[in-house]
């Protein structure tokens, strides 16, 4: 209980910090915070698959891009559309894409799953380049007039104003991450964890494994699509390279691994770390991706459970140090 | 000969040349997967690295044959190091194949970036060796000798591979290890060494493909992505771990590419993935796949 | 029909290797039935066919009078069939409590709910805790299953199978590798958990077999050699031959 109260207090402090941040942050930092929040949402949606169902998707950009493109296309081609229906269309389109692919994807596991998702991601990448008429091909779509985020007669928000964008994105991201966290606590969330550890046993307990996987896949895809919509609103340009390339799929995987596989907020920590690393690397070298690659290899090799894993380990060692003063220090278990 | 027929034959040969190159890359990939269950995401990067090494050796020695000998050898050594000092280390993490997939993904990133910083982002021109330059003429068809050379070379390596796998004791061990590593090691055979050997063999074949491809394709830092994607499609569609599947699908993809570019140039890249999507909707584990690993 | 499970001329092979060669098994309602046989006789394969892991090449499986030959494992479970595994099959990263919670959720029919947190599913926590108490695992409630001792993890394996409250349970060598004391505890647990249910047990330990079973089936190279009461089986000459190795000579 004491732990819960501590967490609650910490949460409120964090919420407060997010709330008053725009008063102290400059526009650059504010934009960074927005980017970070979007990246975190994307990574958490992927984590639902990776940490909670044991499925490594190499093609999550598919849903991210789907959300962004459908939103962008509806804004570009439908006159007078406001942002809320456009975002809804984007996210639902991403969910629908997931639904279309599930009959195939639930039949494979392990490496085959990773390869299949990667291949579908590439398919969408190539298709988007080829369908120049709708998607703008390699040039992408530029959202010149960003519609208002409004409910007529109730409120109306202008997304080109940095502070408004910041609050909106933060709100949407926090609520979405909250929803996904809640999901992991529901019975279906429990079934997911079972599938991750031992799908066969779950099936023998009377759960329809494929159907359960399909549901989580759709939920994950929808939230990835939502992240894509937010990213499109933020960047105002939707390009194949920024939204559908394989690197876009790799980013959240890196965030999860660095933050800590198996931990709900791991990807958030990882995204923050990557952002920070990016800033540092850019200051000293122009080989940012090289630095990313090396850090990533180090993490997989020496800290497979990421920052969270290191933290847990450190606490164990600290405990041993305090209680036994080095007498029996070898029996650590992770 | 009727020009239309000649055109078909030339396109078919183009397809065969690319298909065989693809097979050299994909066969290593699928062989390693069959044995260790690792899909080496850095495999195509080794292929690309070998193409760059070919350029470097050419610059030093001016001999294509020297680079055909040296570059794959260096690549094979790199593959060996990769297996010994990286992949083998993560197998104890208990993350299953996720750790291996991610590790090789990270390595492919590092190779791509290193290539960019050493050789730059511009594409390099590697000329066809004089002895293989020019056109061969037969039955009224004129066809580049170099591409015929690639086809011949690939078939030689294929023959070598099949001989090693099916006719030698080592091949027997490799195939037995692939189906039951525990049993083979109980019998007193050093399985890690066999794994390492297969890894090196796969890297060597990718290396040969890299050198062979260097004068034919453009050598640029995106080469790994370009060929790698096709190789992954081959391995996935052929069935992870199936050599026969890799062979059949490589050739199919080669032809699909070649005729696709000729007849529907706009849709050629989509064609490959469309093909894959159709096959996988019918058989999620690929043509010759055996279920999940 | 008083049979809860019936197989009719069941056959299965792995790449041509005939493992089950025409098995007709009849399990009565409420009986404790043991299947014995030498290693590789096909006992586990028979379980896999009955519970739906493989589709048999030939023959039918009737469960409670219904043809289930083509049903997936989860459907057979929902009809009231449960199984445990020869090789302990648990969830590595979950506590003992979380294991049983999954089983009880399935029993309650709460399978796709993603609106209500598990802590708010009525009666769930209480049922799990009651089950834990019943099998003496309460003290391990919040421990990871991967850290349990062998005997305890086997007990959890069995309890998890029973958590979905099946009418017919198939236990695959529940006591293999246990010490004498662990075996005694396990037999007690099996008795406790399967009262009023039908059970098929595969077991090499003859003491266990003869103390638990109402009838015994001897499986030998994929065929039923004998099926009778334990005392008759002990006298059966064919069975003795099979176990003493006369049957092996044909190989
Ligand atoms: N999935 C499989 N693929 C190929 N062969 C199999 C498979 N499962 C079992 N077998 C083979 O079928 C035969 C019967 O195996 P099974 O596991 O059913 O025997 P068992 O009676 O349970 O033996 P044990 O007492 O050792 O558990 C064995 O020869 C085994 O090698
Ligand atoms: Mg068995």
PDB file of N, CA, C and O and ligand atoms in Angstrom, chain C residues 12-15 17-20 36-48 53-54 86 172-173 202 204 219 221-222, ligand 1:
ATOM      1  N   UNK C  12      -2.574 -42.882 -35.980  1.00  0.00           N
ATOM      2  CA  UNK C  12      -1.774 -41.693 -36.268  1.00  0.00           C
ATOM      3  C   UNK C  12      -0.348 -42.100 -36.597  1.00  0.00           C
ATOM      4  O   UNK C  12       0.142 -43.115 -36.104  1.00  0.00           O
ATOM      5  N   UNK C  13       0.282 -41.307 -37.461  1.00  0.00           N
ATOM      6  CA  UNK C  13       1.682 -41.576 -37.772  1.00  0.00           C
ATOM      7  C   UNK C  13       2.446 -40.254 -37.892  1.00  0.00           C
ATOM      8  O   UNK C  13       1.864 -39.209 -38.136  1.00  0.00           O
ATOM      9  N   UNK C  14       3.751 -40.334 -37.669  1.00  0.00           N
ATOM     10  CA  UNK C  14       4.620 -39.183 -37.887  1.00  0.00           C
ATOM     11  C   UNK C  14       5.499 -39.484 -39.085  1.00  0.00           C
ATOM     12  O   UNK C  14       6.375 -40.342 -38.989  1.00  0.00           O
ATOM     13  N   UNK C  15       5.253 -38.815 -40.170  1.00  0.00           N
ATOM     14  CA  UNK C  15       6.030 -39.033 -41.407  1.00  0.00           C
ATOM     15  C   UNK C  15       6.127 -40.523 -41.714  1.00  0.00           C
ATOM     16  O   UNK C  15       7.219 -41.059 -41.955  1.00  0.00           O
ATOM     17  N   UNK C  17       5.870 -43.047 -39.747  1.00  0.00           N
ATOM     18  CA  UNK C  17       6.124 -43.929 -38.608  1.00  0.00           C
ATOM     19  C   UNK C  17       4.826 -44.101 -37.824  1.00  0.00           C
ATOM     20  O   UNK C  17       4.326 -43.150 -37.210  1.00  0.00           O
ATOM     21  N   UNK C  18       4.282 -45.319 -37.869  1.00  0.00           N
ATOM     22  CA  UNK C  18       2.968 -45.547 -37.256  1.00  0.00           C
ATOM     23  C   UNK C  18       3.119 -45.590 -35.745  1.00  0.00           C
ATOM     24  O   UNK C  18       3.784 -46.471 -35.199  1.00  0.00           O
ATOM     25  N   UNK C  19       2.496 -44.648 -35.063  1.00  0.00           N
ATOM     26  CA  UNK C  19       2.649 -44.541 -33.619  1.00  0.00           C
ATOM     27  C   UNK C  19       1.392 -45.020 -32.901  1.00  0.00           C
ATOM     28  O   UNK C  19       1.455 -45.674 -31.875  1.00  0.00           O
ATOM     29  N   UNK C  20       0.241 -44.689 -33.465  1.00  0.00           N
ATOM     30  CA  UNK C  20      -1.029 -45.195 -32.921  1.00  0.00           C
ATOM     31  C   UNK C  20      -1.654 -46.038 -34.024  1.00  0.00           C
ATOM     32  O   UNK C  20      -1.891 -45.547 -35.127  1.00  0.00           O
ATOM     33  N   UNK C  36      -0.913 -47.710 -19.171  1.00  0.00           N
ATOM     34  CA  UNK C  36       0.504 -48.000 -18.962  1.00  0.00           C
ATOM     35  C   UNK C  36       1.081 -48.567 -20.250  1.00  0.00           C
ATOM     36  O   UNK C  36       0.352 -48.931 -21.168  1.00  0.00           O
ATOM     37  N   UNK C  37       2.375 -48.621 -20.299  1.00  0.00           N
ATOM     38  CA  UNK C  37       3.030 -49.121 -21.499  1.00  0.00           C
ATOM     39  C   UNK C  37       4.463 -48.653 -21.506  1.00  0.00           C
ATOM     40  O   UNK C  37       4.790 -47.652 -20.869  1.00  0.00           O
ATOM     41  N   UNK C  38       5.329 -49.401 -22.207  1.00  0.00           N
ATOM     42  CA  UNK C  38       6.744 -49.029 -22.222  1.00  0.00           C
ATOM     43  C   UNK C  38       6.982 -47.664 -22.880  1.00  0.00           C
ATOM     44  O   UNK C  38       6.092 -47.121 -23.521  1.00  0.00           O
ATOM     45  N   UNK C  39       8.177 -47.135 -22.712  1.00  0.00           N
ATOM     46  CA  UNK C  39       8.525 -45.853 -23.333  1.00  0.00           C
ATOM     47  C   UNK C  39       8.307 -45.932 -24.841  1.00  0.00           C
ATOM     48  O   UNK C  39       8.635 -46.931 -25.472  1.00  0.00           O
ATOM     49  N   UNK C  40       7.733 -44.874 -25.365  1.00  0.00           N
ATOM     50  CA  UNK C  40       7.525 -44.830 -26.814  1.00  0.00           C
ATOM     51  C   UNK C  40       6.338 -45.635 -27.283  1.00  0.00           C
ATOM     52  O   UNK C  40       6.141 -45.833 -28.477  1.00  0.00           O
ATOM     53  N   UNK C  41       5.489 -46.089 -26.343  1.00  0.00           N
ATOM     54  CA  UNK C  41       4.332 -46.890 -26.729  1.00  0.00           C
ATOM     55  C   UNK C  41       3.289 -46.039 -27.443  1.00  0.00           C
ATOM     56  O   UNK C  41       2.449 -46.555 -28.168  1.00  0.00           O
ATOM     57  N   UNK C  42       3.349 -44.728 -27.226  1.00  0.00           N
ATOM     58  CA  UNK C  42       2.382 -43.845 -27.874  1.00  0.00           C
ATOM     59  C   UNK C  42       1.365 -43.276 -26.905  1.00  0.00           C
ATOM     60  O   UNK C  42       0.323 -42.770 -27.316  1.00  0.00           O
ATOM     61  N   UNK C  43       1.677 -43.300 -25.617  1.00  0.00           N
ATOM     62  CA  UNK C  43       0.714 -42.835 -24.622  1.00  0.00           C
ATOM     63  C   UNK C  43       0.488 -41.335 -24.746  1.00  0.00           C
ATOM     64  O   UNK C  43      -0.651 -40.858 -24.787  1.00  0.00           O
ATOM     65  N   UNK C  44       1.599 -40.601 -24.810  1.00  0.00           N
ATOM     66  CA  UNK C  44       1.463 -39.153 -24.934  1.00  0.00           C
ATOM     67  C   UNK C  44       0.801 -38.783 -26.255  1.00  0.00           C
ATOM     68  O   UNK C  44      -0.042 -37.881 -26.318  1.00  0.00           O
ATOM     69  N   UNK C  45       1.157 -39.519 -27.298  1.00  0.00           N
ATOM     70  CA  UNK C  45       0.544 -39.239 -28.596  1.00  0.00           C
ATOM     71  C   UNK C  45      -0.966 -39.465 -28.528  1.00  0.00           C
ATOM     72  O   UNK C  45      -1.745 -38.682 -29.074  1.00  0.00           O
ATOM     73  N   UNK C  46      -1.364 -40.516 -27.823  1.00  0.00           N
ATOM     74  CA  UNK C  46      -2.798 -40.787 -27.664  1.00  0.00           C
ATOM     75  C   UNK C  46      -3.474 -39.606 -26.953  1.00  0.00           C
ATOM     76  O   UNK C  46      -4.540 -39.134 -27.364  1.00  0.00           O
ATOM     77  N   UNK C  47      -2.830 -39.095 -25.907  1.00  0.00           N
ATOM     78  CA  UNK C  47      -3.369 -37.927 -25.205  1.00  0.00           C
ATOM     79  C   UNK C  47      -3.473 -36.737 -26.157  1.00  0.00           C
ATOM     80  O   UNK C  47      -4.450 -35.996 -26.147  1.00  0.00           O
ATOM     81  N   UNK C  48      -2.435 -36.560 -26.958  1.00  0.00           N
ATOM     82  CA  UNK C  48      -2.445 -35.432 -27.885  1.00  0.00           C
ATOM     83  C   UNK C  48      -3.575 -35.538 -28.904  1.00  0.00           C
ATOM     84  O   UNK C  48      -4.154 -34.532 -29.307  1.00  0.00           O
ATOM     85  N   UNK C  53      -4.379 -31.853 -29.976  1.00  0.00           N
ATOM     86  CA  UNK C  53      -3.156 -31.222 -30.470  1.00  0.00           C
ATOM     87  C   UNK C  53      -2.908 -31.626 -31.921  1.00  0.00           C
ATOM     88  O   UNK C  53      -2.496 -30.817 -32.735  1.00  0.00           O
ATOM     89  N   UNK C  54      -3.150 -32.901 -32.229  1.00  0.00           N
ATOM     90  CA  UNK C  54      -3.065 -33.350 -33.613  1.00  0.00           C
ATOM     91  C   UNK C  54      -4.433 -33.839 -34.056  1.00  0.00           C
ATOM     92  O   UNK C  54      -5.236 -34.286 -33.264  1.00  0.00           O
ATOM     93  N   UNK C  86       3.244 -34.002 -19.568  1.00  0.00           N
ATOM     94  CA  UNK C  86       4.340 -34.837 -19.062  1.00  0.00           C
ATOM     95  C   UNK C  86       5.530 -33.961 -18.696  1.00  0.00           C
ATOM     96  O   UNK C  86       6.142 -34.115 -17.652  1.00  0.00           O
ATOM     97  N   UNK C 172      -0.723 -36.766 -17.590  1.00  0.00           N
ATOM     98  CA  UNK C 172       0.386 -37.448 -18.249  1.00  0.00           C
ATOM     99  C   UNK C 172       1.575 -37.558 -17.292  1.00  0.00           C
ATOM    100  O   UNK C 172       2.273 -36.583 -17.052  1.00  0.00           O
ATOM    101  N   UNK C 173       1.782 -38.722 -16.732  1.00  0.00           N
ATOM    102  CA  UNK C 173       2.870 -39.002 -15.796  1.00  0.00           C
ATOM    103  C   UNK C 173       3.010 -37.934 -14.707  1.00  0.00           C
ATOM    104  O   UNK C 173       4.044 -37.280 -14.590  1.00  0.00           O
ATOM    105  N   UNK C 202      -1.637 -41.509 -17.167  1.00  0.00           N
ATOM    106  CA  UNK C 202      -0.507 -42.279 -17.697  1.00  0.00           C
ATOM    107  C   UNK C 202       0.544 -42.278 -16.611  1.00  0.00           C
ATOM    108  O   UNK C 202       0.858 -41.216 -16.067  1.00  0.00           O
ATOM    109  N   UNK C 204       4.165 -44.525 -14.956  1.00  0.00           N
ATOM    110  CA  UNK C 204       5.073 -45.680 -14.963  1.00  0.00           C
ATOM    111  C   UNK C 204       5.163 -46.341 -13.590  1.00  0.00           C
ATOM    112  O   UNK C 204       5.522 -47.506 -13.482  1.00  0.00           O
ATOM    113  N   UNK C 219      -0.899 -50.214 -23.295  1.00  0.00           N
ATOM    114  CA  UNK C 219      -0.663 -49.800 -24.675  1.00  0.00           C
ATOM    115  C   UNK C 219       0.720 -50.290 -25.068  1.00  0.00           C
ATOM    116  O   UNK C 219       1.692 -50.129 -24.326  1.00  0.00           O
ATOM    117  N   UNK C 221       3.272 -50.451 -28.538  1.00  0.00           N
ATOM    118  CA  UNK C 221       3.456 -50.096 -29.948  1.00  0.00           C
ATOM    119  C   UNK C 221       2.166 -49.653 -30.611  1.00  0.00           C
ATOM    120  O   UNK C 221       1.804 -50.135 -31.677  1.00  0.00           O
ATOM    121  N   UNK C 222       1.484 -48.745 -29.953  1.00  0.00           N
ATOM    122  CA  UNK C 222       0.325 -48.123 -30.582  1.00  0.00           C
ATOM    123  C   UNK C 222      -0.922 -48.971 -30.622  1.00  0.00           C
ATOM    124  O   UNK C 222      -1.882 -48.619 -31.290  1.00  0.00           O
TER     125      UNK C 222
HETATM  126  N1  LIG D   1       5.871 -34.814 -32.708  1.00  0.00           N
HETATM  127  C1  LIG D   1       6.468 -35.978 -33.021  1.00  0.00           C
HETATM  128  N2  LIG D   1       7.147 -36.114 -34.189  1.00  0.00           N
HETATM  129  C2  LIG D   1       7.744 -37.280 -34.502  1.00  0.00           C
HETATM  130  N3  LIG D   1       7.714 -38.370 -33.736  1.00  0.00           N
HETATM  131  C3  LIG D   1       7.055 -38.315 -32.570  1.00  0.00           C
HETATM  132  C4  LIG D   1       6.407 -37.103 -32.153  1.00  0.00           C
HETATM  133  N4  LIG D   1       5.824 -37.337 -30.948  1.00  0.00           N
HETATM  134  C5  LIG D   1       6.126 -38.611 -30.637  1.00  0.00           C
HETATM  135  N5  LIG D   1       6.855 -39.192 -31.600  1.00  0.00           N
HETATM  136  C6  LIG D   1       7.316 -40.585 -31.606  1.00  0.00           C
HETATM  137  O1  LIG D   1       6.202 -41.408 -31.398  1.00  0.00           O
HETATM  138  C7  LIG D   1       6.515 -42.478 -30.532  1.00  0.00           C
HETATM  139  C8  LIG D   1       5.568 -42.488 -29.364  1.00  0.00           C
HETATM  140  O2  LIG D   1       5.841 -41.353 -28.564  1.00  0.00           O
HETATM  141  P1  LIG D   1       5.024 -40.985 -27.253  1.00  0.00           P
HETATM  142  O3  LIG D   1       5.583 -39.722 -26.744  1.00  0.00           O
HETATM  143  O4  LIG D   1       3.592 -41.024 -27.561  1.00  0.00           O
HETATM  144  O5  LIG D   1       5.417 -42.189 -26.296  1.00  0.00           O
HETATM  145  P2  LIG D   1       5.064 -42.396 -24.769  1.00  0.00           P
HETATM  146  O6  LIG D   1       4.334 -43.659 -24.699  1.00  0.00           O
HETATM  147  O7  LIG D   1       4.398 -41.186 -24.223  1.00  0.00           O
HETATM  148  O8  LIG D   1       6.499 -42.587 -24.140  1.00  0.00           O
HETATM  149  P3  LIG D   1       7.075 -42.105 -22.712  1.00  0.00           P
HETATM  150  O9  LIG D   1       6.710 -43.156 -21.731  1.00  0.00           O
HETATM  151  O10 LIG D   1       8.539 -42.039 -22.932  1.00  0.00           O
HETATM  152  O11 LIG D   1       6.479 -40.787 -22.417  1.00  0.00           O
HETATM  153  C9  LIG D   1       7.955 -42.300 -30.131  1.00  0.00           C
HETATM  154  O12 LIG D   1       8.725 -43.186 -30.920  1.00  0.00           O
HETATM  155  C10 LIG D   1       8.266 -40.885 -30.468  1.00  0.00           C
HETATM  156  O13 LIG D   1       9.600 -40.748 -30.893  1.00  0.00           O
END
